[in-house]
Structure formats: structure tokens, C-alpha cells
Amino acid sequence: MKLKFTKMHGAGNDFIVIDAINQQVDFTAAQWQALADRRFGIGADQILVVETASQPGCDFRYRIFNNDGGEVEQCGNGARAFVKFVAEKGLTGKAQITVETKAGIISPRLESEGSVTVDMGAPVLEPAAIPFDADGLSGQPEGRDTLWPLLLELGGEREQVQVSVVSMGNPHAVQVVADVDLAPVELTGPLIEHHPRFPKRVNAGFMQLMSRQHIKLRVFERGAGETLACGTGACAAAVAGIRRGLLDSPVTVDARGGRLSIAWAGEGQPVYLTGPAVTVFEGEITV
Ligand SMILES: N[C@H](CCC[C@H](N)C(=O)O)C(=O)O
């Protein structure tokens, strides 16, 4: 069959976006992985699938598949691409839409100057709900946050890192580093992603504090490796920094692929993510 798709990115985090309302789409994880493969397929960090909503009051349903073919709960940069896609395809006449995801309902809004702001919902902070297994660990309280020790086996050496754990519907482990460009992201990112204390694996964030309202951030993403930007990762990093008393809202987040802005008024409040959404090309592939 011929499958139409649109290639998009949000601050360099790139996506294949598929209209599954007007096309029959029902693939296995292996088939999603093949589409996302950068050599044998189209290539993308994630695949975003647009479906009709099943919940009343929602405009669409949004499914997300990582580069490894696994379906996940949430994608912040993807939510911005999503609202731009449905507007450009004429699937909605609204600038602000309500979208059903595995993690709950989010509400992206297309701004007049072309950026997108997404109400990503409130962060989940209870370790067990991340999910993070804190049994037997003594966390170190800092401000309203808790830093958890993670023991990493680095080729016979043992290294301990201190992480904040935050869920934006998907799990994040965030640490502060002195210099993101020198941080061992390729080395420790996979070790954190697959750490046994994260039963659903985890996205590993590395943030450098530039000021109380500005960070640099790199994220080794679950199921995708290091991406040029991670929207939920930016939300998680800002939430962790604010809770630790290191950051004040709004926070400018400089990822390697572009700039995001995060606003959060505190526990129980939604996190707002603002940033770019770009359409790169349209395509068709035989599957
Ligand atoms: N790798 C993430 C999904 C994509 C998140 C990221 N691309 C974003 O913009 O939030 C996970 O497995 O939870």
C-alpha cells in the first residue's frame, strides 16, 4: 500500500506524521521501527499518528512511536507538530485543539506568529508513579525535590549520579551537570535509560544552569537515543530545577536543535511548553 506522510521537526526533534483518519494504518512495532530507520526507512526520532478521538470533547487522538518502534505516552515537541499538521491538512479549523494521548489530554495552541504553546498537564512527582523503584534508597531532600542516587556500572568502574525523577506522562531522570557539552551523555545516557530502577526505562536529562531562568539541556531519550531537543524533557528539567530552588518560571531551555520555553506555577499546576513546529517535506512510501 502507499502511505502518505509529512516530515516535521520541533527544534530539531524530528517526526514522521501520519494521517490515520483518512488512511488505514495498523502496523507492528517492527514496521514502525522500519519506517523510522534512518538508513532503510524514512528516518525519525518518533512517528506521530493522528486518529479520531474516542473520548467525548476531544478533537483528536495522538499516538506516538519511538524510533525503536515502541509506543509511548507523550511527546511534547510532537504535540506542537501535531497541531500544525492538522491545521495545514485542514483536519481542523481550530487554532487550539484538545488531544487525547496515552498520558491523558493535552491542549496545543497554534500562536499567530507560528510557534505553538502546549498545556502539557501537571507533572507527576511521586516516585512510584514515574515509575521509579526507590526501595532501599535514601533520597536527599533539596527544596521541594528529592535527589536519588543512581549507581552506574561503567566498564568495571562504578559511578553514582544524583537524579530528580519527574513524569510528564512519560518518565524522566534529570541531573544537573557543570557543562552539557562535556557531559558523558553517550556513555551514561544508555545506562540511565536502562537502569533497573526504571521498570519502563527512562529519558535521561542533563541540564546546565546558565541563570535562574535559563538552562542548556541535552536528553538521551528512551527508545531514540540523544535527540536535538526533547519537549517533555524540557518540561521535566524545568520542573526539577524549580522544585530544587535553582530555577524560576518561565525557564528558557536551549537544546542543541533550538530554543523552548517552559512555564510552571507549581505543584498541581499544568506545565506550558512553547516552541517551534516546522514542516520539512511531504512524502509517500510503499509499505
Ligand atoms: N522518547 C520519549 C518520547 C518522545 C519524547 C520527546 N521527543 C518529546 O518531545 O517530549 C519517551 O520514550 O518517553
Tab-separated table of N, CA, C and O in Angstrom, residues 7-15 38 44-46 77 80 221 226-230 255-260 276-278 280:
chain	number	residue	atom	x	y	z
A	7	LYS	N	7.004	14.955	6.926
A	7	LYS	CA	8.211	15.024	7.760
A	7	LYS	C	8.216	16.384	8.444
A	7	LYS	O	8.034	17.417	7.785
A	8	MET	N	8.343	16.401	9.770
A	8	MET	CA	8.316	17.655	10.533
A	8	MET	C	9.386	17.616	11.623
A	8	MET	O	9.969	16.568	11.883
A	9	HIS	N	9.633	18.786	12.238
A	9	HIS	CA	10.504	18.764	13.436
A	9	HIS	C	10.090	19.872	14.387
A	9	HIS	O	9.479	20.887	13.978
A	10	GLY	N	10.427	19.680	15.627
A	10	GLY	CA	10.245	20.712	16.657
A	10	GLY	C	11.606	20.922	17.293
A	10	GLY	O	12.080	20.054	18.019
A	11	ALA	N	12.277	22.021	16.960
A	11	ALA	CA	13.631	22.304	17.474
A	11	ALA	C	14.595	21.143	17.185
A	11	ALA	O	15.448	20.813	18.003
A	12	GLY	N	14.426	20.536	16.024
A	12	GLY	CA	15.371	19.505	15.582
A	12	GLY	C	14.997	18.091	16.004
A	12	GLY	O	15.586	17.113	15.543
A	13	ASN	N	14.007	17.952	16.859
A	13	ASN	CA	13.452	16.621	17.222
A	13	ASN	C	12.521	16.267	16.070
A	13	ASN	O	11.528	16.983	15.853
A	14	ASP	N	12.905	15.214	15.279
A	14	ASP	CA	12.186	15.062	14.009
A	14	ASP	C	11.176	13.928	14.018
A	14	ASP	O	11.319	12.929	14.737
A	15	PHE	N	10.151	14.120	13.196
A	15	PHE	CA	8.972	13.261	13.224
A	15	PHE	C	8.503	12.872	11.829
A	15	PHE	O	8.626	13.665	10.887
A	38	ARG	N	16.822	5.351	9.940
A	38	ARG	CA	17.416	6.457	9.166
A	38	ARG	C	18.185	5.954	7.941
A	38	ARG	O	18.608	6.741	7.099
A	44	ALA	N	13.353	9.007	11.562
A	44	ALA	CA	12.770	9.995	12.503
A	44	ALA	C	13.058	9.542	13.932
A	44	ALA	O	13.300	8.365	14.195
A	45	ASP	N	13.001	10.526	14.861
A	45	ASP	CA	13.095	10.181	16.293
A	45	ASP	C	11.801	9.507	16.758
A	45	ASP	O	11.829	8.555	17.539
A	46	GLN	N	10.685	10.061	16.309
A	46	GLN	CA	9.375	9.496	16.643
A	46	GLN	C	8.440	9.526	15.430
A	46	GLN	O	8.633	10.338	14.509
A	77	ASN	N	7.448	17.944	21.899
A	77	ASN	CA	7.734	18.558	20.599
A	77	ASN	C	6.750	18.046	19.544
A	77	ASN	O	6.316	18.796	18.659
A	80	ARG	N	3.406	19.889	19.325
A	80	ARG	CA	3.439	21.144	18.550
A	80	ARG	C	3.338	20.834	17.058
A	80	ARG	O	2.581	21.475	16.321
A	221	GLU	N	17.117	10.140	24.937
A	221	GLU	CA	15.718	9.735	25.020
A	221	GLU	C	15.533	8.216	25.055
A	221	GLU	O	16.231	7.480	24.347
A	226	GLU	N	20.118	10.113	21.877
A	226	GLU	CA	20.126	11.568	22.083
A	226	GLU	C	19.416	12.255	20.924
A	226	GLU	O	19.711	11.984	19.760
A	227	THR	N	18.488	13.118	21.234
A	227	THR	CA	17.787	13.893	20.201
A	227	THR	C	18.243	15.345	20.296
A	227	THR	O	18.846	15.751	21.296
A	228	LEU	N	17.947	16.132	19.283
A	228	LEU	CA	18.382	17.541	19.287
A	228	LEU	C	17.520	18.392	20.213
A	228	LEU	O	17.875	19.521	20.544
A	229	ALA	N	16.377	17.861	20.602
A	229	ALA	CA	15.517	18.538	21.591
A	229	ALA	C	14.520	17.517	22.113
A	229	ALA	O	14.170	16.568	21.403
A	230	CYS	N	14.057	17.733	23.333
A	230	CYS	CA	13.043	16.848	23.927
A	230	CYS	C	12.066	17.723	24.698
A	230	CYS	O	12.457	18.348	25.704
A	255	ALA	N	18.142	23.768	23.759
A	255	ALA	CA	18.517	22.418	23.348
A	255	ALA	C	19.471	22.565	22.169
A	255	ALA	O	19.622	23.656	21.615
A	256	ARG	N	20.092	21.474	21.759
A	256	ARG	CA	21.066	21.580	20.656
A	256	ARG	C	20.382	21.972	19.339
A	256	ARG	O	20.974	22.580	18.464
A	257	GLY	N	19.063	21.655	19.251
A	257	GLY	CA	18.381	21.920	17.981
A	257	GLY	C	17.536	23.181	17.984
A	257	GLY	O	16.929	23.534	16.975
A	258	GLY	N	17.459	23.859	19.119
A	258	GLY	CA	16.648	25.078	19.155
A	258	GLY	C	16.221	25.430	20.568
A	258	GLY	O	16.607	24.784	21.541
A	259	ARG	N	15.405	26.476	20.665
A	259	ARG	CA	15.039	27.068	21.964
A	259	ARG	C	13.581	26.759	22.290
A	259	ARG	O	12.710	26.888	21.428
A	260	LEU	N	13.345	26.331	23.540
A	260	LEU	CA	11.998	26.084	24.040
A	260	LEU	C	11.778	26.962	25.261
A	260	LEU	O	12.753	27.436	25.875
A	276	PRO	N	8.948	25.977	18.478
A	276	PRO	CA	8.680	25.937	17.036
A	276	PRO	C	8.106	24.589	16.604
A	276	PRO	O	8.215	23.592	17.307
A	277	ALA	N	7.449	24.629	15.416
A	277	ALA	CA	6.997	23.389	14.762
A	277	ALA	C	7.153	23.643	13.264
A	277	ALA	O	6.609	24.621	12.743
A	278	VAL	N	7.930	22.810	12.594
A	278	VAL	CA	8.298	23.081	11.191
A	278	VAL	C	7.945	21.895	10.304
A	278	VAL	O	8.237	20.739	10.653
A	280	VAL	N	8.812	19.989	6.971
A	280	VAL	CA	10.008	19.917	6.113
A	280	VAL	C	9.645	19.445	4.703
A	280	VAL	O	10.000	20.072	3.709
